[in-house]
mmCIF file with all atom_site columns, C-alpha atoms in Angstrom:
data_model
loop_
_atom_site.group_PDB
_atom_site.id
_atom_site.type_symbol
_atom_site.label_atom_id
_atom_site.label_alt_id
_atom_site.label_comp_id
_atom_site.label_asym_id
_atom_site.label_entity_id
_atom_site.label_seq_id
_atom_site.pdbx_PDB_ins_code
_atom_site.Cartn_x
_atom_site.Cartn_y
_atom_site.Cartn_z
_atom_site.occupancy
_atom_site.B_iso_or_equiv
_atom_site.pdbx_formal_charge
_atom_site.auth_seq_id
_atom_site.auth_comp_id
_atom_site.auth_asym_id
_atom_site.auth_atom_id
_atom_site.pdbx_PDB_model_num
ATOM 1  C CA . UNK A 1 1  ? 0.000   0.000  0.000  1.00 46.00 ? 14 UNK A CA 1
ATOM 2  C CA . UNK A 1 2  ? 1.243   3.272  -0.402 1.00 44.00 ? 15 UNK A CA 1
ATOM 3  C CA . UNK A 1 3  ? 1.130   5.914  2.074  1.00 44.00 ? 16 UNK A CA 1
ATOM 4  C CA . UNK A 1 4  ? 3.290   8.754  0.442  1.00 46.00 ? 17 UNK A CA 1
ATOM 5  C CA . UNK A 1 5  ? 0.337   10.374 -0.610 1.00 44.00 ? 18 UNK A CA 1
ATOM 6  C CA . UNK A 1 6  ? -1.461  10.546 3.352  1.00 49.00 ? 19 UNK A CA 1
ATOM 7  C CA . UNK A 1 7  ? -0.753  13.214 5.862  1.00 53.00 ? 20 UNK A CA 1
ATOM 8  C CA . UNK A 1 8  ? 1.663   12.445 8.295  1.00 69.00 ? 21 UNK A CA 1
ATOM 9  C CA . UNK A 1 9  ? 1.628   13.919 11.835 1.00 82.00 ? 22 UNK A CA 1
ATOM 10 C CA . UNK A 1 10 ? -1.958  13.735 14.563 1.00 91.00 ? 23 UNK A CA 1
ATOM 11 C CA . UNK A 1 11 ? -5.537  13.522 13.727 1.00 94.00 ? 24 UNK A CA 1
ATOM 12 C CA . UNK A 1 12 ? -7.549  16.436 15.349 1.00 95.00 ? 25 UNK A CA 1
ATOM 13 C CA . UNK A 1 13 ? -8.825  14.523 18.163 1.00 96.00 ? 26 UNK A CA 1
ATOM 14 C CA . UNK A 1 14 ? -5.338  13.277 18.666 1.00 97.00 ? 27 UNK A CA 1
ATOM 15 C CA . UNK A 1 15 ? -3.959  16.601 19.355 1.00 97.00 ? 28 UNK A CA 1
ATOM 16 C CA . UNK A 1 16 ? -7.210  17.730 21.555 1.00 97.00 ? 29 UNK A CA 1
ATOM 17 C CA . UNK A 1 17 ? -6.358  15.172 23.775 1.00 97.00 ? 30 UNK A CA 1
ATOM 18 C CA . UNK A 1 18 ? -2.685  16.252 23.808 1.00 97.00 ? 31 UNK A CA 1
ATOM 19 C CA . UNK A 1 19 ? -3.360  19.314 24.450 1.00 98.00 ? 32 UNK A CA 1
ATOM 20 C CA . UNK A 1 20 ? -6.214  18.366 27.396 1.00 98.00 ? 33 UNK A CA 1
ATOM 21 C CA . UNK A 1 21 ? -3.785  15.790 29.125 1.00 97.00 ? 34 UNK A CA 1
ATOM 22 C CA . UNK A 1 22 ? -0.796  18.497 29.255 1.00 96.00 ? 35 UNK A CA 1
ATOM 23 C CA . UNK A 1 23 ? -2.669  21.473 29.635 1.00 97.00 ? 36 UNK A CA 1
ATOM 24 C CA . UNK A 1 24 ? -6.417  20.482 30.831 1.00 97.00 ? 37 UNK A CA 1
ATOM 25 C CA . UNK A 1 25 ? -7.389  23.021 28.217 1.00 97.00 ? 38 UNK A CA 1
ATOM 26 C CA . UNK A 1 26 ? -10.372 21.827 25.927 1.00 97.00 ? 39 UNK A CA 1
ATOM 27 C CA . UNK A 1 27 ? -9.967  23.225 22.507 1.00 97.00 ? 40 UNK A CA 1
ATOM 28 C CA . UNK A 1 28 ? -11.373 23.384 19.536 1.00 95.00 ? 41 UNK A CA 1
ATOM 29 C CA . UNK A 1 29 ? -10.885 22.189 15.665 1.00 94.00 ? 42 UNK A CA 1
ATOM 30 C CA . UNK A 1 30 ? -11.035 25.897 14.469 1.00 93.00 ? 43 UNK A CA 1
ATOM 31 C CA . UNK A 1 31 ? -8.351  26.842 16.849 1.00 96.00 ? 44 UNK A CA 1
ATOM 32 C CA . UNK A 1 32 ? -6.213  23.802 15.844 1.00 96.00 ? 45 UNK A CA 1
ATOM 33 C CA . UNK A 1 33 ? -7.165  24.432 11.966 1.00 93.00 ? 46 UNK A CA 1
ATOM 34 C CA . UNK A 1 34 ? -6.114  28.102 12.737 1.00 95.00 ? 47 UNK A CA 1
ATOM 35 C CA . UNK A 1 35 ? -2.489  27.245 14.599 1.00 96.00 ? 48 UNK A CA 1
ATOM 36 C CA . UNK A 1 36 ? -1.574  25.093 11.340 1.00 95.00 ? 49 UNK A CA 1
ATOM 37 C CA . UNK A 1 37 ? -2.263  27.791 8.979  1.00 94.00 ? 50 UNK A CA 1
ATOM 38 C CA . UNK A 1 38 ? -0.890  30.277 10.956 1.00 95.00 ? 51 UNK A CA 1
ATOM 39 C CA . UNK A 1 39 ? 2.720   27.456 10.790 1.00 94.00 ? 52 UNK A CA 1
ATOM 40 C CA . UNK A 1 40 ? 2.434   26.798 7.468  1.00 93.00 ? 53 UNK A CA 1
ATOM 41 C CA . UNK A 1 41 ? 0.679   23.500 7.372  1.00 91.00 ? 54 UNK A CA 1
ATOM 42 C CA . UNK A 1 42 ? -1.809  21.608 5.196  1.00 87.00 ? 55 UNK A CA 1
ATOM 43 C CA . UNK A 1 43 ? -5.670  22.388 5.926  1.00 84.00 ? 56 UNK A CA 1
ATOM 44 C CA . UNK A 1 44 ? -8.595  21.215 4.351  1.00 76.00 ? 57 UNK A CA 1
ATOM 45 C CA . UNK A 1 45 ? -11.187 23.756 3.205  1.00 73.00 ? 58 UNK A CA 1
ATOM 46 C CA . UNK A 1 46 ? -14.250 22.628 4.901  1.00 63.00 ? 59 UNK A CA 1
ATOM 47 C CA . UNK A 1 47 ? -12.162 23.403 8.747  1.00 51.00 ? 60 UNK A CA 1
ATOM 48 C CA . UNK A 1 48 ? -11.635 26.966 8.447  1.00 53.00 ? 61 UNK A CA 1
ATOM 49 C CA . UNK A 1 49 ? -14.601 28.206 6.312  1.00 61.00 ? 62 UNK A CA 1
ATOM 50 C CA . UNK A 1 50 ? -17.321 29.873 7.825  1.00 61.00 ? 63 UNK A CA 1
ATOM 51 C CA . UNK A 1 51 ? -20.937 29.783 7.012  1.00 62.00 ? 64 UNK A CA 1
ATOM 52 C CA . UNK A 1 52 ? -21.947 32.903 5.759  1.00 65.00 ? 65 UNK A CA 1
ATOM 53 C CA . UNK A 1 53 ? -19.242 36.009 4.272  1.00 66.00 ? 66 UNK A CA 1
ATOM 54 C CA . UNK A 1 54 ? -20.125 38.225 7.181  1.00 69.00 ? 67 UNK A CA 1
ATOM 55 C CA . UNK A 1 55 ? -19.726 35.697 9.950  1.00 76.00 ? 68 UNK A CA 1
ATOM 56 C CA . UNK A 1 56 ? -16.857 36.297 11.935 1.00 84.00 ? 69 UNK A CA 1
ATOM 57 C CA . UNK A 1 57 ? -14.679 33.283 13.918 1.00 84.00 ? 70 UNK A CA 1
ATOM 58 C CA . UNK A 1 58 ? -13.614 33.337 17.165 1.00 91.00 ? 71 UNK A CA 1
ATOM 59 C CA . UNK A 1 59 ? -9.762  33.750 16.901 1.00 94.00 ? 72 UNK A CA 1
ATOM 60 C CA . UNK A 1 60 ? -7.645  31.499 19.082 1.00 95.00 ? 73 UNK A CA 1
ATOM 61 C CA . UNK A 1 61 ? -6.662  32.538 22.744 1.00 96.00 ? 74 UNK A CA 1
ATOM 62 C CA . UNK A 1 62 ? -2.963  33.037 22.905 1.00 97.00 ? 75 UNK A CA 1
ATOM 63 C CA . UNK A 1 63 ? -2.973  30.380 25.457 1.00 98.00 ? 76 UNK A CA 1
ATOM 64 C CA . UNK A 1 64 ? -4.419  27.557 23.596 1.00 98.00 ? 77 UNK A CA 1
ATOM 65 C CA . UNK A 1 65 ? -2.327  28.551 20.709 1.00 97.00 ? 78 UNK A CA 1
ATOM 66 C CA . UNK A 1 66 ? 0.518   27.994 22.779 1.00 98.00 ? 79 UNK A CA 1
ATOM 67 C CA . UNK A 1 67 ? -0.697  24.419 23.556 1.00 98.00 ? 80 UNK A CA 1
ATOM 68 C CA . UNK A 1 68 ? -1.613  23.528 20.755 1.00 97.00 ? 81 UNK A CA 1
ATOM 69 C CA . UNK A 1 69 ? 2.230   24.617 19.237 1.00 97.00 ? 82 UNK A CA 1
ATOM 70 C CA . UNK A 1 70 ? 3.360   22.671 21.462 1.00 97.00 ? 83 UNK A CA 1
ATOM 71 C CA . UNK A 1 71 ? 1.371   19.427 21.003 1.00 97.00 ? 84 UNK A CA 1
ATOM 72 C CA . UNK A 1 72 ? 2.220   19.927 17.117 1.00 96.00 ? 85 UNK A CA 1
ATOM 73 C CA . UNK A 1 73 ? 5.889   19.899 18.212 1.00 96.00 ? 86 UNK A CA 1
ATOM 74 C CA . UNK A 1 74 ? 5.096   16.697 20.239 1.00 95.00 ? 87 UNK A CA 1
ATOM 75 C CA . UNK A 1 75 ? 3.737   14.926 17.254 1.00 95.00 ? 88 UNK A CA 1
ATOM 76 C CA . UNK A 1 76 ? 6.757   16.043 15.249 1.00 93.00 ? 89 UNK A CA 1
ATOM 77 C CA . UNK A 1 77 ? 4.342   18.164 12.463 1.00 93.00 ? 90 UNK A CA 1
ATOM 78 C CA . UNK A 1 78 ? 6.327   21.102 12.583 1.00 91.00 ? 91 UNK A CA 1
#
């Protein structure tokens, strides 16, 4: 089988837990969608769009970003 073409690093809820076992903060896929864009990393469409043009999204606490950094470092995606 070959794999070259599949993502390599965590799964979403792999890095929520992570990030709730190190930190006991619960976070959410937007803010973990937002941390990889903001490092350069692979995200699919359908995590960071919003509904409607004039909705705005919550932007990710400085604190969870933090985590959630850290939890990518952990999982060796960045």
């Amino acid at each position: 089988m070959d794999t070259s073409g599949l993502q390599k690093g965590a799964t979403y809820p792999e890095i929520k837990a992570r990030v709730l076992e190190q930190t006991g903060l619960k976070i959410s896929s937007l803010y973990i969608s937002q941390v990889k864009q903001k490092c350069g990393l692979e995200v699919r469409e359908n995590h960071h769009k919003a509904t409607s043009e004039n909705t705005k999204q919550p932007q990710c606490p400085k604190e969870k970003e933090d985590a959630i950094v850290e939890a990518l470092k952990h999982f060796q995606m960045i």
